[in-house]
Short mmCIF file of N, CA, C and O in Angstrom, two decimals:
data_model
loop_
_atom_site.label_atom_id
_atom_site.label_comp_id
_atom_site.label_asym_id
_atom_site.label_seq_id
_atom_site.Cartn_x
_atom_site.Cartn_y
_atom_site.Cartn_z
N UNK H 1 39.23 3.69 -4.29
CA UNK H 1 39.83 5.01 -4.20
C UNK H 1 40.34 5.23 -2.77
O UNK H 1 39.61 4.97 -1.81
N UNK H 2 41.54 5.72 -2.60
CA UNK H 2 42.15 5.85 -1.27
C UNK H 2 41.35 6.72 -0.29
O UNK H 2 41.27 6.39 0.89
N UNK H 3 40.76 7.82 -0.76
CA UNK H 3 40.00 8.67 0.15
C UNK H 3 38.78 7.93 0.70
O UNK H 3 38.48 8.01 1.88
N UNK H 4 38.09 7.21 -0.16
CA UNK H 4 36.92 6.43 0.28
C UNK H 4 37.35 5.31 1.22
O UNK H 4 36.70 5.06 2.24
N UNK H 5 38.44 4.64 0.88
CA UNK H 5 38.94 3.55 1.71
C UNK H 5 39.33 4.06 3.10
O UNK H 5 39.05 3.40 4.12
N UNK H 6 39.93 5.23 3.16
CA UNK H 6 40.33 5.80 4.46
C UNK H 6 39.08 6.17 5.27
O UNK H 6 39.03 5.92 6.48
N UNK H 7 38.09 6.73 4.61
CA UNK H 7 36.83 7.08 5.28
C UNK H 7 36.19 5.81 5.86
O UNK H 7 35.74 5.79 7.01
N UNK H 8 36.17 4.74 5.07
CA UNK H 8 35.59 3.48 5.52
C UNK H 8 36.40 2.88 6.67
O UNK H 8 35.83 2.34 7.61
N UNK H 9 37.73 2.96 6.60
CA UNK H 9 38.58 2.45 7.67
C UNK H 9 38.25 3.18 8.98
O UNK H 9 38.12 2.56 10.04
N UNK H 10 38.15 4.51 8.90
CA UNK H 10 37.88 5.30 10.10
C UNK H 10 36.53 4.90 10.71
O UNK H 10 36.43 4.72 11.93
N UNK H 11 35.52 4.74 9.88
CA UNK H 11 34.20 4.37 10.38
C UNK H 11 34.22 2.97 11.00
O UNK H 11 33.65 2.74 12.07
N UNK H 12 34.88 2.04 10.34
CA UNK H 12 34.92 0.66 10.81
C UNK H 12 35.69 0.52 12.12
O UNK H 12 35.46 -0.41 12.89
N UNK H 13 36.61 1.45 12.36
CA UNK H 13 37.44 1.39 13.57
C UNK H 13 37.04 2.42 14.62
O UNK H 13 37.84 2.75 15.51
N UNK H 14 35.82 2.93 14.49
CA UNK H 14 35.28 3.90 15.45
C UNK H 14 36.20 5.09 15.66
O UNK H 14 36.43 5.53 16.80
N UNK H 15 36.72 5.60 14.57
CA UNK H 15 37.59 6.79 14.61
C UNK H 15 36.86 7.97 13.99
O UNK H 15 35.89 7.81 13.26
N UNK H 16 37.38 9.15 14.25
CA UNK H 16 36.83 10.35 13.63
C UNK H 16 37.04 10.30 12.13
O UNK H 16 38.01 9.68 11.66
N UNK H 17 36.20 10.98 11.36
CA UNK H 17 36.41 11.03 9.90
C UNK H 17 37.72 11.74 9.57
O UNK H 17 38.15 12.63 10.32
N UNK H 18 38.36 11.36 8.48
CA UNK H 18 39.59 12.04 8.09
C UNK H 18 39.35 13.52 7.79
O UNK H 18 38.31 13.88 7.23
N UNK H 19 40.29 14.35 8.18
CA UNK H 19 40.23 15.78 7.90
C UNK H 19 41.45 16.16 7.09
O UNK H 19 42.58 15.85 7.46
N UNK H 20 41.21 16.85 5.98
CA UNK H 20 42.27 17.25 5.07
C UNK H 20 42.54 18.74 5.24
O UNK H 20 41.62 19.54 5.35
N UNK H 21 43.83 19.11 5.26
CA UNK H 21 44.18 20.53 5.33
C UNK H 21 45.32 20.82 4.37
O UNK H 21 46.26 20.04 4.23
N UNK H 22 45.20 21.95 3.71
CA UNK H 22 46.20 22.39 2.75
C UNK H 22 47.39 22.98 3.50
O UNK H 22 47.23 23.92 4.28
N UNK H 23 48.56 22.41 3.31
CA UNK H 23 49.77 22.90 3.98
C UNK H 23 50.52 23.91 3.13
O UNK H 23 51.11 24.86 3.65
N UNK H 24 50.52 23.68 1.80
CA UNK H 24 51.32 24.55 0.93
C UNK H 24 50.81 24.48 -0.49
O UNK H 24 50.38 23.41 -0.96
N UNK H 25 50.84 25.62 -1.17
CA UNK H 25 50.59 25.67 -2.60
C UNK H 25 51.72 26.49 -3.19
O UNK H 25 51.95 27.63 -2.79
N UNK H 26 52.43 25.89 -4.12
CA UNK H 26 53.56 26.57 -4.72
C UNK H 26 53.52 26.37 -6.23
O UNK H 26 52.65 25.70 -6.76
N UNK H 27 54.48 26.94 -6.90
CA UNK H 27 54.55 26.81 -8.35
C UNK H 27 53.78 27.91 -9.05
O UNK H 27 53.10 28.72 -8.43
N UNK H 28 53.89 27.92 -10.36
CA UNK H 28 53.21 28.93 -11.17
C UNK H 28 51.77 28.52 -11.41
O UNK H 28 51.39 27.36 -11.20
N UNK H 29 50.97 29.46 -11.88
CA UNK H 29 49.57 29.20 -12.13
C UNK H 29 49.33 28.03 -13.06
O UNK H 29 48.37 27.28 -12.89
N UNK H 30 50.20 27.85 -14.05
CA UNK H 30 50.02 26.77 -15.03
C UNK H 30 50.61 25.44 -14.55
O UNK H 30 50.35 24.41 -15.15
N UNK H 31 51.39 25.47 -13.47
CA UNK H 31 52.00 24.23 -12.96
C UNK H 31 52.06 24.28 -11.43
O UNK H 31 53.13 24.31 -10.83
N UNK H 32 50.89 24.28 -10.78
CA UNK H 32 50.90 24.36 -9.32
C UNK H 32 51.34 23.05 -8.67
O UNK H 32 51.33 21.99 -9.30
N UNK H 33 51.71 23.16 -7.42
CA UNK H 33 52.11 22.00 -6.63
C UNK H 33 51.48 22.17 -5.24
O UNK H 33 51.64 23.21 -4.61
N UNK H 34 50.77 21.14 -4.78
CA UNK H 34 50.06 21.21 -3.52
C UNK H 34 50.62 20.19 -2.54
O UNK H 34 51.03 19.11 -2.93
N UNK H 35 50.63 20.58 -1.26
CA UNK H 35 50.99 19.65 -0.18
C UNK H 35 49.84 19.68 0.82
O UNK H 35 49.42 20.74 1.29
N UNK H 36 49.32 18.49 1.13
CA UNK H 36 48.14 18.36 1.98
C UNK H 36 48.43 17.40 3.12
O UNK H 36 49.20 16.45 2.96
N UNK H 37 47.81 17.66 4.27
CA UNK H 37 47.90 16.75 5.42
C UNK H 37 46.52 16.16 5.66
O UNK H 37 45.51 16.87 5.57
N UNK H 38 46.48 14.87 5.95
CA UNK H 38 45.24 14.24 6.38
C UNK H 38 45.46 13.72 7.79
O UNK H 38 46.53 13.20 8.11
N UNK H 39 44.45 13.92 8.63
CA UNK H 39 44.54 13.46 10.02
C UNK H 39 43.24 12.80 10.43
O UNK H 39 42.16 13.21 10.01
N UNK H 40 43.38 11.77 11.25
CA UNK H 40 42.23 11.15 11.90
C UNK H 40 42.36 11.51 13.37
O UNK H 40 43.04 10.83 14.14
N UNK H 41 41.75 12.64 13.73
CA UNK H 41 41.90 13.17 15.08
C UNK H 41 43.37 13.30 15.42
O UNK H 41 44.18 13.72 14.60
N UNK H 42 43.72 12.91 16.64
CA UNK H 42 45.14 12.92 17.02
C UNK H 42 45.72 11.51 16.91
O UNK H 42 46.87 11.27 17.29
N UNK H 43 44.94 10.59 16.35
CA UNK H 43 45.35 9.19 16.23
C UNK H 43 46.47 8.99 15.21
O UNK H 43 47.45 8.30 15.49
N UNK H 44 46.32 9.57 14.02
CA UNK H 44 47.31 9.36 12.97
C UNK H 44 47.21 10.47 11.94
O UNK H 44 46.14 11.07 11.75
N UNK H 45 48.32 10.73 11.25
CA UNK H 45 48.32 11.71 10.17
C UNK H 45 49.39 11.37 9.15
O UNK H 45 50.33 10.61 9.44
N UNK H 46 49.21 11.92 7.95
CA UNK H 46 50.18 11.72 6.87
C UNK H 46 50.06 12.90 5.91
O UNK H 46 49.08 13.64 5.93
N UNK H 47 51.06 13.04 5.05
CA UNK H 47 51.07 14.11 4.06
C UNK H 47 51.15 13.53 2.67
O UNK H 47 51.63 12.41 2.47
N UNK H 48 50.69 14.32 1.70
CA UNK H 48 50.78 13.94 0.30
C UNK H 48 50.98 15.17 -0.55
O UNK H 48 50.65 16.29 -0.14
N UNK H 49 51.53 14.95 -1.74
CA UNK H 49 51.79 16.05 -2.67
C UNK H 49 51.27 15.70 -4.04
O UNK H 49 51.16 14.52 -4.39
N UNK H 50 50.93 16.74 -4.82
CA UNK H 50 50.47 16.49 -6.17
C UNK H 50 50.23 17.77 -6.94
O UNK H 50 50.33 18.87 -6.38
N UNK H 51 49.90 17.63 -8.23
CA UNK H 51 49.70 18.80 -9.10
C UNK H 51 48.33 19.46 -8.91
O UNK H 51 48.06 20.50 -9.49
N UNK H 52 47.46 18.86 -8.09
CA UNK H 52 46.17 19.46 -7.77
C UNK H 52 45.87 19.14 -6.31
O UNK H 52 46.47 18.23 -5.72
N UNK H 53 44.93 19.88 -5.75
CA UNK H 53 44.57 19.64 -4.36
C UNK H 53 44.00 18.22 -4.21
O UNK H 53 44.33 17.51 -3.26
N UNK H 54 43.18 17.81 -5.16
CA UNK H 54 42.58 16.47 -5.10
C UNK H 54 43.64 15.38 -5.19
O UNK H 54 43.58 14.39 -4.46
N UNK H 55 44.63 15.56 -6.05
CA UNK H 55 45.70 14.57 -6.19
C UNK H 55 46.53 14.51 -4.90
O UNK H 55 46.93 13.42 -4.47
N UNK H 56 46.77 15.66 -4.28
CA UNK H 56 47.53 15.68 -3.03
C UNK H 56 46.74 15.01 -1.91
O UNK H 56 47.30 14.27 -1.10
N UNK H 57 45.42 15.22 -1.88
CA UNK H 57 44.58 14.56 -0.87
C UNK H 57 44.60 13.05 -1.06
O UNK H 57 44.68 12.29 -0.10
N UNK H 58 44.53 12.61 -2.32
CA UNK H 58 44.57 11.18 -2.62
C UNK H 58 45.90 10.58 -2.19
O UNK H 58 45.94 9.49 -1.59
N UNK H 59 46.99 11.29 -2.46
CA UNK H 59 48.32 10.81 -2.06
C UNK H 59 48.43 10.73 -0.53
O UNK H 59 49.00 9.78 0.01
N UNK H 60 47.88 11.72 0.16
CA UNK H 60 47.92 11.72 1.62
C UNK H 60 47.10 10.55 2.17
O UNK H 60 47.54 9.86 3.10
N UNK H 61 45.93 10.31 1.60
CA UNK H 61 45.10 9.19 2.05
C UNK H 61 45.81 7.87 1.81
O UNK H 61 45.79 6.98 2.68
N UNK H 62 46.46 7.72 0.67
CA UNK H 62 47.22 6.48 0.39
C UNK H 62 48.33 6.29 1.40
O UNK H 62 48.54 5.18 1.88
N UNK H 63 49.04 7.37 1.71
CA UNK H 63 50.14 7.28 2.68
C UNK H 63 49.64 6.89 4.05
O UNK H 63 50.24 6.04 4.73
N UNK H 64 48.51 7.44 4.47
CA UNK H 64 47.97 7.11 5.78
C UNK H 64 47.45 5.68 5.82
O UNK H 64 47.67 4.95 6.79
N UNK H 65 46.80 5.25 4.76
CA UNK H 65 46.33 3.86 4.69
C UNK H 65 47.51 2.89 4.79
O UNK H 65 47.41 1.85 5.44
N UNK H 66 48.62 3.23 4.15
CA UNK H 66 49.81 2.37 4.20
C UNK H 66 50.34 2.26 5.62
O UNK H 66 50.82 1.20 6.03
N UNK H 67 50.23 3.34 6.39
CA UNK H 67 50.69 3.29 7.79
C UNK H 67 49.73 2.49 8.67
O UNK H 67 50.16 1.79 9.58
N UNK H 68 48.43 2.61 8.39
CA UNK H 68 47.43 1.97 9.24
C UNK H 68 47.29 0.47 8.96
O UNK H 68 46.97 -0.28 9.87
N UNK H 69 47.50 0.07 7.73
CA UNK H 69 47.31 -1.33 7.35
C UNK H 69 48.50 -1.80 6.51
O UNK H 69 48.37 -1.94 5.30
N UNK H 70 49.64 -2.00 7.15
CA UNK H 70 50.85 -2.38 6.38
C UNK H 70 50.74 -3.75 5.74
O UNK H 70 49.99 -4.58 6.13
#
């Protein structure tokens, strides 16, 4: 799972744990859309989007992992 993998990467590389923050929630109640940012301190950050907060966090973690380990 991308969130677990990112947490493990941060620990293995002596970095701060990832922090997730909600940037935007839009759409109707039955079809919401979330945009989330994940950051490892000031070292790196990425954004993700999805139909739930959890899906957006997973997308953000995947995006950041792709940047950290191409």
